[in-house]
Amino acid sequence: MNRRMKLIESYLLLFSDLVSIALAYTIAILMRFGKFARVMEPELHFVVCVGFLLFCTIYSFLFDWNREFIKRGMLVELIAVTKFNIFMELSVMALLFMLQRGADVSRLVMGYFAILNVVIIWLVRLFMKKGLRVYFTAKSNIVKMMIIAKDKELEKTVARLKEAMDINYEIVALACVDADRKGEIVEGVTVNANRENVLSMARQMPLDEVFIDLPDEDMAYVKHIIYDLESMGVACHYNIDIIERPSKEVRVGSFAGYTVVTYSINHFDYRRMVVKRLIDIAGGLVGCVITAVMIPFVAIAIKCDSPGPVFFAQTRIGKNGRRFKIYKFRSMYIDAEERKKELEAQNEMQGLMFKMENDPRITKVGKFIRKTSIDELPQFLNILKGDMSLVGTRPPTEGEFEQYNSHYRRRISMTPGLTGLWQISGRSEIVDFDEVVKLDLEYIDNWTLGLDIKILFQTVVVVLTGKGSK
């Protein structure tokens, strides 16, 4: 969808959601109290409504939950609206309880609002979906496009564009530059131009944009076409795919004054990454306070159990190969690293990691703090510093990293975490390093803020039940 249409859709949806929330909350108050004159704590209800409106604005900005709005079906839309409302009510109620005002809000008002808001927003969105479809497909808003391609690519290009383009695009002409196919019908569109007359044809027909699929063509010819089309005021899309990648992993932009195409398997929205970092800072602060409280008790236990320092520091590999010192409560004897070489033959892990169920290097206290994950508490300092995140992939040791191939290295393309998919998937049962890598890459490829929150909750359950830690 072109930028103008996208802006119209985004702002209309946000406006309709805000109006729907205000309407639903007003109706909920009237259903509970009969009329506004009987409303208890009107100022509080005003604050709650404003809280809902602010959440809606922030949620729409950060999570882009209206993506593919026009193409979504009724059921998918209902699920999206329901999920949004659940997050909104839980977030606002949690804030109210933090401010010690949660008990003052009418439960009936909140209950009525929860149902009314889902229904109203959903119905308004279905109406808007139909209205936007009519508007976007109106004759004056249709974007007329020509495709210029080679013979062997023509059918594939037309089919792919027809499947992926938004509803306000219409392919009105085709040009084949290396074969005479004039008059042929391809996917319902007529081939009406060839190499020689493509520009003269473009000048004479109603045309807004051109898609040029000639990645192997002589650049002098391509430049000639683009310059001429630009001079007509026609927008040109030139396919520069060098390797096969999903579209979200290829970005066109500028770098040091050059126009560049950036290829990257990982492309994370900066807004969501900022939120992730803010969550890390908040979690790191809380975790450091908990760690400070625990230090005297853990330190005494460690010192009484075995000689050596309370804390253990080790160089680990962070995002994209950066070295950092990871901190833990010491759970092994001080000669653990030297003894590791003697135990390599008893490694129960296939691949680059070392794991041994009854590791003789672990102290008695070490077994307990490992099972309860207390040994990991000092890593909240790493999180606060930015070396680690609350949720991410496991940071490898230098020895492991030196043996990585290109596939393995991708697991450190994101900031390592205190917890992750590997930790909540029964880490003690996993005996193959490739399985660890698979889980880490699954996390990277499917990362969302929602996934982080889900993993954090599951981590709490795993720690409390002791599942997967030995």
Short mmCIF file of C-alpha atoms in Angstrom, two decimals:
data_model
loop_
_atom_site.label_atom_id
_atom_site.label_comp_id
_atom_site.label_asym_id
_atom_site.label_seq_id
_atom_site.Cartn_x
_atom_site.Cartn_y
_atom_site.Cartn_z
CA MET A 1 0.00 0.00 0.00
CA ASN A 2 1.39 3.42 -0.91
CA ARG A 3 2.28 5.83 1.88
CA ARG A 4 -0.79 8.06 1.52
CA MET A 5 -3.19 5.12 1.77
CA LYS A 6 -1.27 3.67 4.70
CA LEU A 7 -1.46 6.94 6.62
CA ILE A 8 -5.19 7.24 5.95
CA GLU A 9 -5.76 3.70 7.20
CA SER A 10 -3.55 4.09 10.31
CA TYR A 11 -5.01 7.38 11.50
CA LEU A 12 -8.62 6.38 10.77
CA LEU A 13 -8.18 3.15 12.74
CA LEU A 14 -6.57 4.94 15.70
CA PHE A 15 -9.32 7.60 15.70
CA SER A 16 -12.10 5.00 15.49
CA ASP A 17 -10.52 2.93 18.29
CA LEU A 18 -10.27 5.98 20.56
CA VAL A 19 -13.88 6.98 19.88
CA SER A 20 -15.05 3.37 20.41
CA ILE A 21 -13.25 3.15 23.77
CA ALA A 22 -14.76 6.42 24.99
CA LEU A 23 -18.21 5.32 23.80
CA ALA A 24 -17.96 1.86 25.33
CA TYR A 25 -16.80 3.26 28.70
CA THR A 26 -19.61 5.86 28.70
CA ILE A 27 -22.23 3.18 28.00
CA ALA A 28 -20.71 0.93 30.70
CA ILE A 29 -21.05 3.77 33.26
CA LEU A 30 -24.67 4.40 32.25
CA MET A 31 -25.47 0.67 32.48
CA ARG A 32 -24.04 0.57 36.00
CA PHE A 33 -25.31 3.85 37.48
CA GLY A 34 -28.32 4.75 35.31
CA LYS A 35 -27.22 8.35 34.80
CA PHE A 36 -24.08 10.42 35.26
CA ALA A 37 -25.43 12.22 38.33
CA ARG A 38 -25.20 8.96 40.30
CA VAL A 39 -21.66 8.07 39.26
CA MET A 40 -19.39 7.33 42.22
CA GLU A 41 -15.84 8.68 42.01
CA PRO A 42 -16.33 10.45 38.62
CA GLU A 43 -12.74 11.74 38.64
CA LEU A 44 -11.41 8.20 38.96
CA HIS A 45 -13.54 7.00 36.04
CA PHE A 46 -12.22 9.89 33.95
CA VAL A 47 -8.64 8.87 34.79
CA VAL A 48 -9.39 5.22 33.91
CA CYS A 49 -10.88 6.22 30.55
CA VAL A 50 -7.88 8.43 29.80
CA GLY A 51 -5.64 5.49 30.75
CA PHE A 52 -7.43 3.30 28.20
CA LEU A 53 -7.06 5.96 25.51
CA LEU A 54 -3.34 6.40 26.23
CA PHE A 55 -2.78 2.64 26.18
CA CYS A 56 -4.56 2.40 22.81
CA THR A 57 -2.33 5.11 21.33
CA ILE A 58 0.90 3.61 22.67
CA TYR A 59 -0.09 0.04 21.74
CA SER A 60 -0.92 1.07 18.17
CA PHE A 61 2.43 2.90 17.88
CA LEU A 62 4.62 0.14 19.33
CA PHE A 63 2.99 -3.09 18.18
CA ASP A 64 1.62 -2.19 14.73
CA TRP A 65 -1.32 -4.52 15.36
CA ASN A 66 -3.24 -3.16 12.37
CA ARG A 67 -0.85 -4.71 9.85
CA GLU A 68 -2.71 -6.43 6.98
CA PHE A 69 -5.95 -4.88 8.28
CA ILE A 70 -7.71 -4.83 4.91
CA LYS A 71 -6.87 -8.49 4.19
CA ARG A 72 -7.79 -9.88 7.63
CA GLY A 73 -10.99 -11.91 7.91
CA MET A 74 -13.77 -11.43 10.49
CA LEU A 75 -12.48 -14.10 12.89
CA VAL A 76 -8.87 -12.92 12.71
CA GLU A 77 -10.06 -9.37 13.37
CA LEU A 78 -12.10 -10.50 16.38
CA ILE A 79 -9.09 -12.34 17.84
CA ALA A 80 -6.87 -9.26 17.33
CA VAL A 81 -9.43 -6.95 18.98
CA THR A 82 -9.95 -9.36 21.89
CA LYS A 83 -6.20 -9.67 22.50
CA PHE A 84 -5.84 -5.88 22.41
CA ASN A 85 -8.64 -5.43 24.95
CA ILE A 86 -7.21 -8.06 27.31
CA PHE A 87 -3.80 -6.37 27.32
CA MET A 88 -5.43 -2.95 27.76
CA GLU A 89 -7.60 -3.89 30.74
CA LEU A 90 -4.86 -5.86 32.48
CA SER A 91 -2.33 -3.05 32.01
CA VAL A 92 -4.63 -0.27 33.24
CA MET A 93 -5.88 -2.34 36.19
CA ALA A 94 -2.31 -3.26 37.15
CA LEU A 95 -1.41 0.45 37.13
CA LEU A 96 -4.45 1.28 39.27
CA PHE A 97 -3.51 -1.36 41.84
CA MET A 98 0.05 -0.03 41.90
CA LEU A 99 -1.46 3.39 42.71
CA GLN A 100 -3.68 1.69 45.32
CA ARG A 101 -6.87 2.70 43.50
CA GLY A 102 -7.78 -0.61 41.91
CA ALA A 103 -10.32 -1.52 44.59
CA ASP A 104 -12.14 1.81 44.07
CA VAL A 105 -13.08 1.12 40.45
CA SER A 106 -16.52 -0.39 39.86
CA ARG A 107 -16.10 -4.02 38.81
CA LEU A 108 -19.41 -3.92 36.95
CA VAL A 109 -18.25 -0.92 34.91
CA MET A 110 -15.04 -2.76 34.00
CA GLY A 111 -16.98 -5.93 33.17
CA TYR A 112 -19.51 -4.12 30.98
CA PHE A 113 -16.68 -2.20 29.30
CA ALA A 114 -14.70 -5.37 28.56
CA ILE A 115 -17.61 -6.85 26.61
CA LEU A 116 -18.89 -3.64 25.02
CA ASN A 117 -15.49 -2.49 23.83
CA VAL A 118 -14.70 -5.76 22.05
CA VAL A 119 -18.08 -5.74 20.29
CA ILE A 120 -18.05 -2.03 19.39
CA ILE A 121 -14.45 -1.92 18.12
CA TRP A 122 -14.94 -5.14 16.16
CA LEU A 123 -18.16 -3.94 14.48
CA VAL A 124 -16.71 -0.49 13.74
CA ARG A 125 -13.64 -2.11 12.22
CA LEU A 126 -15.72 -4.41 10.01
CA PHE A 127 -17.64 -1.37 8.78
CA MET A 128 -14.40 0.54 8.21
CA LYS A 129 -12.89 -2.41 6.38
CA LYS A 130 -15.70 -2.33 3.84
CA GLY A 131 -15.53 1.45 3.59
CA LEU A 132 -11.79 1.48 3.05
CA ARG A 133 -12.07 -1.24 0.42
CA VAL A 134 -14.57 0.88 -1.50
CA TYR A 135 -12.40 3.99 -1.10
CA PHE A 136 -9.10 2.33 -2.03
CA THR A 137 -10.57 0.62 -5.09
CA ALA A 138 -12.35 3.72 -6.34
CA LYS A 139 -11.38 4.69 -9.87
CA SER A 140 -9.59 7.85 -8.74
CA ASN A 141 -7.47 5.95 -6.16
CA ILE A 142 -6.41 2.94 -8.23
CA VAL A 143 -2.66 2.83 -8.91
CA LYS A 144 -2.10 1.75 -12.51
CA MET A 145 1.06 -0.28 -13.01
CA MET A 146 3.12 -1.60 -15.92
CA ILE A 147 5.50 -4.56 -15.59
CA ILE A 148 8.70 -4.72 -17.64
CA ALA A 149 10.42 -8.12 -17.58
CA LYS A 150 12.17 -10.79 -19.62
CA ASP A 151 10.36 -13.69 -21.25
CA LYS A 152 11.32 -16.35 -18.70
CA GLU A 153 10.39 -14.15 -15.72
CA LEU A 154 7.19 -12.55 -17.00
CA GLU A 155 4.61 -15.10 -15.79
CA LYS A 156 6.27 -15.51 -12.40
CA THR A 157 6.58 -11.76 -11.85
CA VAL A 158 2.97 -11.03 -12.73
CA ALA A 159 1.66 -13.86 -10.55
CA ARG A 160 3.82 -12.86 -7.60
CA LEU A 161 2.84 -9.21 -7.78
CA LYS A 162 -0.85 -10.01 -8.14
CA GLU A 163 -0.68 -12.15 -5.02
CA ALA A 164 1.28 -9.68 -2.91
CA MET A 165 0.11 -6.22 -4.02
CA ASP A 166 -2.52 -4.29 -2.11
CA ILE A 167 -6.06 -3.90 -3.37
CA ASN A 168 -5.49 -0.39 -4.74
CA TYR A 169 -3.04 -1.64 -7.43
CA GLU A 170 -3.99 -2.71 -10.95
CA ILE A 171 -1.61 -4.15 -13.55
CA VAL A 172 -2.64 -2.50 -16.81
CA ALA A 173 0.23 -3.35 -19.18
CA LEU A 174 3.12 -5.75 -19.74
CA ALA A 175 6.36 -5.35 -21.67
CA CYS A 176 8.64 -8.23 -22.68
CA VAL A 177 12.13 -6.97 -23.60
CA ASP A 178 13.72 -10.11 -25.08
CA ALA A 179 10.92 -11.78 -27.06
CA ASP A 180 8.03 -10.77 -29.31
CA ARG A 181 4.97 -11.62 -27.21
CA LYS A 182 2.82 -8.66 -28.16
CA GLY A 183 -0.89 -9.50 -27.92
CA GLU A 184 -0.43 -12.50 -25.57
CA ILE A 185 -2.43 -12.71 -22.34
CA VAL A 186 -0.43 -13.38 -19.15
CA GLU A 187 -2.43 -13.84 -15.92
CA GLY A 188 -5.28 -11.85 -17.44
CA VAL A 189 -3.08 -8.95 -18.59
CA THR A 190 -2.15 -8.19 -22.21
CA VAL A 191 1.50 -7.94 -23.32
CA ASN A 192 1.37 -4.71 -25.31
CA ALA A 193 5.01 -3.57 -25.51
CA ASN A 194 8.46 -4.83 -26.40
CA ARG A 195 12.04 -3.57 -26.02
CA GLU A 196 11.72 -0.90 -28.71
CA ASN A 197 8.32 0.62 -27.95
CA VAL A 198 8.02 0.27 -24.18
CA LEU A 199 8.68 3.96 -23.54
CA SER A 200 6.43 5.25 -26.32
CA MET A 201 3.65 2.99 -25.00
CA ALA A 202 4.18 4.29 -21.45
CA ARG A 203 3.86 7.89 -22.68
CA GLN A 204 0.47 7.28 -24.27
CA MET A 205 -1.37 5.31 -21.58
CA PRO A 206 -2.74 6.12 -18.10
CA LEU A 207 0.14 4.98 -15.86
CA ASP A 208 1.23 5.72 -12.28
CA GLU A 209 4.03 3.25 -11.54
CA VAL A 210 6.28 0.74 -13.31
CA PHE A 211 7.82 -2.45 -11.92
CA ILE A 212 11.09 -3.32 -13.68
CA ASP A 213 12.21 -6.93 -13.23
CA LEU A 214 15.50 -6.90 -15.20
CA PRO A 215 18.22 -7.76 -12.65
CA ASP A 216 20.44 -9.37 -15.33
CA GLU A 217 19.88 -6.75 -18.03
CA ASP A 218 22.52 -4.34 -19.30
CA MET A 219 22.58 -1.41 -16.87
CA ALA A 220 22.78 1.19 -19.63
CA TYR A 221 19.37 0.04 -20.94
CA VAL A 222 17.87 -0.07 -17.45
CA LYS A 223 19.14 3.44 -16.65
CA HIS A 224 17.72 4.73 -19.93
CA ILE A 225 14.27 3.32 -19.04
CA ILE A 226 14.32 4.66 -15.49
CA TYR A 227 15.51 8.15 -16.50
CA ASP A 228 12.83 8.42 -19.18
CA LEU A 229 10.03 7.15 -16.93
CA GLU A 230 11.10 9.48 -14.13
CA SER A 231 11.01 12.42 -16.52
CA MET A 232 7.36 11.54 -17.22
CA GLY A 233 6.58 11.64 -13.49
CA VAL A 234 6.08 7.88 -13.31
CA ALA A 235 7.41 6.11 -10.20
CA CYS A 236 9.77 3.19 -10.90
CA HIS A 237 10.29 0.07 -8.80
CA TYR A 238 13.47 -1.72 -9.87
CA ASN A 239 13.94 -5.31 -8.68
CA ILE A 240 17.47 -5.58 -7.32
CA ASP A 241 17.20 -9.01 -5.69
CA ILE A 242 20.66 -10.56 -5.67
CA ILE A 243 19.71 -13.42 -3.37
CA GLU A 244 16.38 -14.88 -2.40
CA ARG A 245 15.18 -13.25 0.82
CA PRO A 246 11.79 -12.53 2.37
CA SER A 247 10.96 -8.87 1.76
CA LYS A 248 11.17 -7.88 5.44
CA GLU A 249 14.90 -8.66 5.42
CA VAL A 250 15.84 -6.33 2.55
CA ARG A 251 15.88 -2.57 3.09
CA VAL A 252 16.74 0.24 0.74
CA GLY A 253 18.23 3.35 2.30
CA SER A 254 21.25 5.64 2.43
CA PHE A 255 24.63 5.01 4.01
CA ALA A 256 27.37 7.65 4.13
CA GLY A 257 25.85 9.40 1.13
CA TYR A 258 25.37 6.22 -0.92
CA THR A 259 22.05 4.64 -1.85
CA VAL A 260 22.31 1.08 -0.61
CA VAL A 261 20.36 -2.15 -0.34
CA THR A 262 20.80 -3.78 3.06
CA TYR A 263 20.42 -7.55 3.33
CA SER A 264 19.92 -8.92 6.83
CA ILE A 265 18.28 -12.03 8.19
CA ASN A 266 17.46 -10.11 11.37
CA HIS A 267 15.55 -6.85 11.13
CA PHE A 268 13.99 -5.63 14.36
CA ASP A 269 11.81 -2.56 14.66
CA TYR A 270 13.77 0.07 16.62
CA ARG A 271 10.65 1.10 18.57
CA ARG A 272 10.17 -2.39 19.93
CA MET A 273 13.88 -2.70 20.70
CA VAL A 274 13.69 0.53 22.73
CA VAL A 275 10.79 -0.93 24.71
CA LYS A 276 12.74 -4.17 25.19
CA ARG A 277 15.67 -2.18 26.57
CA LEU A 278 13.41 -0.20 28.91
CA ILE A 279 11.96 -3.46 30.23
CA ASP A 280 15.52 -4.75 30.71
CA ILE A 281 16.48 -1.65 32.70
CA ALA A 282 13.40 -1.95 34.91
CA GLY A 283 13.97 -5.67 35.39
CA GLY A 284 17.68 -5.16 35.96
CA LEU A 285 17.02 -2.60 38.72
CA VAL A 286 14.53 -4.88 40.49
CA GLY A 287 16.87 -7.86 40.06
CA CYS A 288 19.86 -5.95 41.46
CA VAL A 289 17.84 -5.04 44.56
CA ILE A 290 16.88 -8.71 45.04
CA THR A 291 20.50 -9.74 44.50
CA ALA A 292 21.71 -7.21 47.09
CA VAL A 293 19.27 -8.66 49.64
CA MET A 294 20.41 -12.20 48.87
CA ILE A 295 24.18 -11.55 48.90
CA PRO A 296 24.77 -11.88 52.70
CA PHE A 297 22.92 -15.19 52.96
CA VAL A 298 24.39 -16.73 49.78
CA ALA A 299 27.89 -15.45 50.60
CA ILE A 300 27.87 -17.07 54.04
CA ALA A 301 26.66 -20.39 52.58
CA ILE A 302 29.30 -20.37 49.81
CA LYS A 303 32.13 -19.46 52.18
CA CYS A 304 31.15 -22.15 54.71
CA ASP A 305 30.90 -24.78 51.99
CA SER A 306 34.21 -24.28 50.16
CA PRO A 307 37.15 -21.87 50.00
CA GLY A 308 37.19 -19.24 47.30
CA PRO A 309 35.42 -16.07 46.21
CA VAL A 310 31.64 -15.55 46.47
CA PHE A 311 31.30 -14.36 42.89
CA PHE A 312 32.42 -16.02 39.67
CA ALA A 313 33.30 -13.94 36.59
CA GLN A 314 33.91 -15.38 33.15
CA THR A 315 34.40 -13.89 29.71
CA ARG A 316 31.41 -14.65 27.50
CA ILE A 317 30.49 -13.72 23.95
CA GLY A 318 27.72 -11.17 23.54
CA LYS A 319 25.89 -9.67 20.59
CA ASN A 320 27.78 -10.15 17.31
CA GLY A 321 30.98 -11.30 19.01
CA ARG A 322 31.40 -8.63 21.71
CA ARG A 323 33.23 -9.89 24.81
CA PHE A 324 31.92 -9.16 28.29
CA LYS A 325 32.33 -10.43 31.85
CA ILE A 326 29.35 -12.47 33.05
CA TYR A 327 28.74 -12.58 36.81
CA LYS A 328 27.39 -15.45 38.89
CA PHE A 329 27.43 -16.69 42.45
CA ARG A 330 30.19 -19.30 42.54
CA SER A 331 28.71 -22.79 42.41
CA MET A 332 31.91 -24.77 41.68
CA TYR A 333 35.26 -25.37 43.33
CA ILE A 334 37.94 -22.84 42.43
CA ASP A 335 39.84 -25.32 40.22
CA ALA A 336 36.77 -26.10 38.09
CA GLU A 337 38.19 -24.77 34.84
CA GLU A 338 41.37 -26.85 35.14
CA ARG A 339 39.43 -30.01 36.00
CA LYS A 340 37.10 -29.55 33.02
CA LYS A 341 39.79 -30.92 30.68
CA GLU A 342 39.89 -34.13 32.69
CA LEU A 343 36.12 -34.56 32.39
CA GLU A 344 35.74 -33.86 28.66
CA ALA A 345 35.41 -37.60 27.93
CA GLN A 346 32.31 -37.72 30.19
CA ASN A 347 30.53 -34.87 28.40
CA GLU A 348 26.84 -35.81 27.99
CA MET A 349 26.18 -33.08 25.45
CA GLN A 350 26.60 -33.65 21.72
CA GLY A 351 28.34 -30.68 20.16
CA LEU A 352 30.10 -27.61 21.49
CA MET A 353 28.64 -27.37 25.00
CA PHE A 354 29.80 -29.21 28.10
CA LYS A 355 27.22 -30.77 30.42
CA MET A 356 27.55 -33.47 33.04
CA GLU A 357 24.66 -34.50 35.30
CA ASN A 358 26.78 -35.38 38.36
CA ASP A 359 29.57 -32.89 37.78
CA PRO A 360 32.11 -33.39 40.63
CA ARG A 361 33.22 -29.76 40.32
CA ILE A 362 29.91 -28.49 41.71
CA THR A 363 29.81 -27.82 45.46
CA LYS A 364 26.95 -28.82 47.76
CA VAL A 365 25.71 -25.26 48.00
CA GLY A 366 26.32 -24.95 44.26
CA LYS A 367 23.83 -27.75 43.53
CA PHE A 368 21.15 -25.92 45.50
CA ILE A 369 21.71 -22.46 44.02
CA ARG A 370 21.87 -23.93 40.53
CA LYS A 371 18.64 -25.86 40.97
CA THR A 372 16.89 -22.73 42.26
CA SER A 373 18.69 -20.48 39.71
CA ILE A 374 19.99 -18.30 42.57
CA ASP A 375 23.46 -18.51 41.01
CA GLU A 376 22.18 -16.46 38.06
CA LEU A 377 21.07 -13.45 40.16
CA PRO A 378 24.27 -11.36 39.69
CA GLN A 379 23.58 -11.36 35.95
CA PHE A 380 20.99 -8.63 36.60
CA LEU A 381 24.04 -6.34 36.74
CA ASN A 382 24.97 -7.52 33.22
CA ILE A 383 21.41 -6.71 32.14
CA LEU A 384 21.57 -3.23 33.67
CA LYS A 385 24.88 -2.59 31.89
CA GLY A 386 23.42 -3.70 28.54
CA ASP A 387 25.66 -6.74 28.06
CA MET A 388 22.64 -8.99 28.43
CA SER A 389 18.85 -8.86 28.22
CA LEU A 390 16.18 -10.43 30.39
CA VAL A 391 15.25 -12.68 27.46
CA GLY A 392 17.58 -13.77 24.69
CA THR A 393 19.92 -16.56 23.69
CA ARG A 394 22.51 -18.29 25.88
CA PRO A 395 25.89 -16.44 25.77
CA PRO A 396 28.63 -18.91 24.73
CA THR A 397 32.09 -19.18 26.25
CA GLU A 398 35.14 -18.11 24.26
CA GLY A 399 36.10 -21.75 23.70
CA GLU A 400 32.70 -22.57 22.22
CA PHE A 401 32.68 -19.43 20.08
CA GLU A 402 36.05 -20.20 18.50
CA GLN A 403 34.56 -23.41 17.07
CA TYR A 404 31.41 -21.80 15.64
CA ASN A 405 30.51 -22.07 11.97
CA SER A 406 28.40 -19.42 10.20
CA HIS A 407 25.14 -21.14 11.17
CA TYR A 408 26.04 -21.30 14.85
CA ARG A 409 27.27 -17.71 14.90
CA ARG A 410 23.80 -16.39 14.03
CA ARG A 411 22.59 -17.31 17.51
CA ILE A 412 24.64 -14.37 18.87
CA SER A 413 23.14 -11.89 16.39
CA MET A 414 20.86 -10.78 19.24
CA THR A 415 21.76 -9.67 22.76
CA PRO A 416 22.12 -12.78 24.96
CA GLY A 417 19.60 -13.26 27.75
CA LEU A 418 19.19 -14.42 31.31
CA THR A 419 16.46 -16.73 30.08
CA GLY A 420 15.15 -17.91 26.73
CA LEU A 421 13.43 -20.71 24.84
CA TRP A 422 16.20 -23.14 25.76
CA GLN A 423 15.79 -22.51 29.48
CA ILE A 424 12.00 -23.02 29.48
CA SER A 425 12.13 -26.07 27.20
CA GLY A 426 13.65 -28.43 29.76
CA ARG A 427 17.34 -27.61 29.41
CA SER A 428 18.47 -30.62 31.42
CA GLU A 429 16.74 -32.96 28.94
CA ILE A 430 18.41 -31.40 25.88
CA VAL A 431 21.58 -33.32 25.02
CA ASP A 432 22.32 -31.98 21.52
CA PHE A 433 23.88 -28.57 20.93
CA ASP A 434 22.12 -28.36 17.56
CA GLU A 435 18.80 -28.48 19.43
CA VAL A 436 19.94 -25.51 21.55
CA VAL A 437 20.86 -23.62 18.38
CA LYS A 438 17.50 -24.50 16.83
CA LEU A 439 15.63 -23.05 19.82
CA ASP A 440 17.80 -19.93 19.85
CA LEU A 441 17.25 -19.29 16.13
CA GLU A 442 13.53 -19.95 16.54
CA TYR A 443 13.50 -17.20 19.17
CA ILE A 444 15.45 -14.77 16.94
CA ASP A 445 13.33 -15.43 13.85
CA ASN A 446 10.01 -15.06 15.72
CA TRP A 447 10.95 -12.39 18.24
CA THR A 448 8.22 -10.09 19.54
CA LEU A 449 7.69 -8.26 22.81
CA GLY A 450 4.80 -10.63 23.44
CA LEU A 451 7.14 -13.63 23.10
CA ASP A 452 9.51 -12.07 25.67
CA ILE A 453 6.67 -11.61 28.15
CA LYS A 454 5.49 -15.18 27.59
CA ILE A 455 9.01 -16.55 28.17
CA LEU A 456 9.41 -14.46 31.35
CA PHE A 457 6.19 -15.87 32.81
CA GLN A 458 7.14 -19.42 31.84
CA THR A 459 10.59 -18.90 33.38
CA VAL A 460 8.99 -18.03 36.73
CA VAL A 461 7.01 -21.28 36.57
CA VAL A 462 10.13 -23.28 35.65
CA VAL A 463 12.16 -21.75 38.50
CA LEU A 464 9.41 -22.28 41.09
CA THR A 465 8.85 -25.91 40.05
CA GLY A 466 12.53 -26.69 39.45
CA LYS A 467 11.62 -28.19 36.08
CA GLY A 468 14.53 -28.69 33.72
CA SER A 469 17.30 -27.69 36.14
CA LYS A 470 19.69 -30.23 37.60
#
